[in-house]
Structures are given as C-alpha cells and as structure tokens.
Short mmCIF file of C-alpha atoms in Angstrom, two decimals:
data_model
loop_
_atom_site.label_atom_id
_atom_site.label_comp_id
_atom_site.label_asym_id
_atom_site.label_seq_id
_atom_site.Cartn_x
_atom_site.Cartn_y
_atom_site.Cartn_z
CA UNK A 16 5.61 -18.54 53.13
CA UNK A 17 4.62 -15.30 52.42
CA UNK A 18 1.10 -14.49 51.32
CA UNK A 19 0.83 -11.41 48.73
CA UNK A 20 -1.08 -10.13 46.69
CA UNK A 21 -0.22 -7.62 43.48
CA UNK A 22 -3.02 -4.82 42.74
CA UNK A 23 -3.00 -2.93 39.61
CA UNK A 24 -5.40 -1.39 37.15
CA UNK A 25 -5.56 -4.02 34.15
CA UNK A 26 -4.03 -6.88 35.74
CA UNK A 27 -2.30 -7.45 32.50
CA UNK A 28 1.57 -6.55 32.46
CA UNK A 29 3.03 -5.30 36.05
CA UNK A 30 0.80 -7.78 38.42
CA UNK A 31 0.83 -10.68 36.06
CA UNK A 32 4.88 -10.55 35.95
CA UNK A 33 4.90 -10.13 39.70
CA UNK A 34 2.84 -12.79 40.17
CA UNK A 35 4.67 -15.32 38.46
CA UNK A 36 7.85 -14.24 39.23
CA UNK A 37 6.75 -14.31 43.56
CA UNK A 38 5.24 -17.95 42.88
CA UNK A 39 9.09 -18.70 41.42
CA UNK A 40 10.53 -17.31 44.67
CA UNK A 41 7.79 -19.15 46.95
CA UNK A 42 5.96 -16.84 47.88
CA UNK A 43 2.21 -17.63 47.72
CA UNK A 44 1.29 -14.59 45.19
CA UNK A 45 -1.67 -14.24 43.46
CA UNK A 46 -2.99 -10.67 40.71
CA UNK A 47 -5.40 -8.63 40.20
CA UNK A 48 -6.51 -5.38 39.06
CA UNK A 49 -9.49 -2.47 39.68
CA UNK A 50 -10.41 -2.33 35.76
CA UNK A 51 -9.25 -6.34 34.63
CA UNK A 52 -8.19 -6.33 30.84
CA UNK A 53 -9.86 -8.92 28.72
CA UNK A 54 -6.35 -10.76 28.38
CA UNK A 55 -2.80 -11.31 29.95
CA UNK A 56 -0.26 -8.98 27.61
CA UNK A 57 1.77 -11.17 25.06
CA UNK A 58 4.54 -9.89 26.04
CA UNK A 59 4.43 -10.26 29.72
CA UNK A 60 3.70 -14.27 29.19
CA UNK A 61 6.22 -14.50 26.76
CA UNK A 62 8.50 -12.60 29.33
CA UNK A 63 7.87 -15.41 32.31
CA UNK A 64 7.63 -18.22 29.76
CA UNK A 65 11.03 -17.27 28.59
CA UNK A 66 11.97 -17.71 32.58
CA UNK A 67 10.64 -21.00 32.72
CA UNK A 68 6.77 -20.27 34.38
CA UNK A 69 3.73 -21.09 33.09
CA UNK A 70 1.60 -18.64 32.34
CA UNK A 71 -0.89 -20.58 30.21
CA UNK A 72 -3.82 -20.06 32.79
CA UNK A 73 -2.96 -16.54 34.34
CA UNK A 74 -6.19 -14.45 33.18
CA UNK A 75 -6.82 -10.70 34.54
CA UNK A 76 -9.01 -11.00 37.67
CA UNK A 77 -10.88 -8.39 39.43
CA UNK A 78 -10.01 -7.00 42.74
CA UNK A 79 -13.27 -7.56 44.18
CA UNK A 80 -12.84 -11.58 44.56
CA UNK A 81 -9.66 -11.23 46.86
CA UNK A 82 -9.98 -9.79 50.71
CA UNK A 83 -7.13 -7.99 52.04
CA UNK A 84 -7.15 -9.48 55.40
CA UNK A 85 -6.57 -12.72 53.31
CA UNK A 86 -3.17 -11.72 52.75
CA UNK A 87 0.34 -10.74 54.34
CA UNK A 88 1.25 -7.96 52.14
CA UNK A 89 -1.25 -5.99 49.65
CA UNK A 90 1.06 -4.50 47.01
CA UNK A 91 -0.14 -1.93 44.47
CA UNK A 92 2.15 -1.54 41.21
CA UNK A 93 1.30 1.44 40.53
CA UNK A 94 -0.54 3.96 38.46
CA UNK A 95 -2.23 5.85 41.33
CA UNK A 96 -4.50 2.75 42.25
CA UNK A 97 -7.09 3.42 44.60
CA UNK A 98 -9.08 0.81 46.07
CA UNK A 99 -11.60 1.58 48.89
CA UNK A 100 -12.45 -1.54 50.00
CA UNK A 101 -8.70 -2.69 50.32
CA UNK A 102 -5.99 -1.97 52.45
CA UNK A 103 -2.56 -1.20 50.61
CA UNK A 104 0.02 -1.79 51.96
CA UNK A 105 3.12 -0.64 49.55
CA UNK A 106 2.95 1.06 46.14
CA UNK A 107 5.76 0.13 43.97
CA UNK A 108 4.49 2.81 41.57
CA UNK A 109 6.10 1.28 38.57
CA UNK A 110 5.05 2.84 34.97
CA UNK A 111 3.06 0.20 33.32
CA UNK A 112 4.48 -1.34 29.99
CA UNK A 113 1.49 -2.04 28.68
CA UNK A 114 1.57 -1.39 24.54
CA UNK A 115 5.11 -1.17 24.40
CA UNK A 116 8.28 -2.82 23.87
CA UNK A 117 9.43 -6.46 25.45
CA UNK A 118 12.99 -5.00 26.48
CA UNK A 119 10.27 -2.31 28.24
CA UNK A 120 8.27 -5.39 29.99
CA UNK A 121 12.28 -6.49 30.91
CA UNK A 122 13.08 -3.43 32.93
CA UNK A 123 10.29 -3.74 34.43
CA UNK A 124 10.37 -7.16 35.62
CA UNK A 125 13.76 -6.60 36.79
CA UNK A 126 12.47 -4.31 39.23
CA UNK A 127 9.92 -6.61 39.97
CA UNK A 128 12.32 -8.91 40.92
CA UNK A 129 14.47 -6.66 43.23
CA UNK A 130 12.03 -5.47 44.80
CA UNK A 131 10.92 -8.96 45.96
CA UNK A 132 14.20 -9.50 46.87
CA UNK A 133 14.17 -6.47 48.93
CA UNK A 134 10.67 -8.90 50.76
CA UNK A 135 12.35 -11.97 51.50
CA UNK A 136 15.48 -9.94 53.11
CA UNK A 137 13.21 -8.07 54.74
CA UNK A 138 10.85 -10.99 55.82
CA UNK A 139 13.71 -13.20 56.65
CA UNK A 140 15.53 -10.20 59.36
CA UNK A 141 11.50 -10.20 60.97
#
C-alpha cells in the first residue's frame, strides 16, 4: 500500500478531497497544508460524503507534524507551494476551489481521481 501524502496551502479543499478519495482507493493518504485553514470547506465534505467517506473528523493540519521521509510519494496540489523542510515529489498544480462553486470542487476532484489512477497504474507496472 502506498504511503502519500497531499501538501497544499490551506489544507481545506484540494488535499482534503485527495485525501479521502486515496484512503477510498487504499492508499494510506493523509493532508496537510503550509498555512492550515481553521476548517475543512463545506463543500469539499459534502463532495466525499456524497461518495460515501467520512469526513466528519478530517481537520486542516499543518505541514510541520508530517516528515517526508515518512512517506512514498509527497504530492503538492498546487498553488506554487514551497516547503523547505520537505521534499516534493510531484505538483499536480491544480487551481484551488476554495470559495466557489460545488460543480467547481467536482472538476476538481475528478482530476483528483485520475490522477490517482494514473499512481496505482503506475505503482502497479513498478
């Protein structure tokens, strides 16, 4: 099982989504962001509720309790995250949804979702 871990600024929409969505797929996922919001966005838990995954205890967490090395894959989602103290690995560079529509926090997740596809083809031709 892979071991990843999604990076972003707020840990609120893009990570969150990716999160849950990785944990559905088995991977071993976990979030977090450089700047943590104060909340998950409603309308990225009512996106993964709506799939059937709990997101009743997700809460933004801060980069600076996770260790790369901890991990398989460190994936930023975007927004020109820098973190000096931990190795990226990809950047999905997806625009972040935050503040606006659901059918936004959709598109996004669908990406989301093929581009974790694209990880378990990927990790399963290793």
């Amino acid at each position: 099982m892979m071991k990843v871990l999604f990076v972003c600024v707020g840990n609120s929409c893009r990570s969150q989504m990716a999160e849950g969505l990785a944990r559905e797929m088995g991977f071993d996922a976990s979030s977090a962001g450089t700047h943590p919001a104060n909340e998950v966005a409603i309308n990225a838990k009512r996106f993964l509720e709506g799939r059937g995954i709990d997101a009743s205890n997700m809460v933004p967490k801060n980069v600076d309790q996770f260790k790369a090395e901890d991990f398989d894959k460190v994936i930023s989602m975007g927004c020109g995250v820098h973190c000096p103290v931990m190795r990226i690995d990809e950047d999905w560079e997806l625009e972040d949804p935050v503040g606006q529509a659901y059918e936004v926090y959709e598109a996004t997740a669908a990406e989301i979702e093929r581009r974790l596809n694209l990880l378990v083809a990927h990790s399963s031709s290793d």
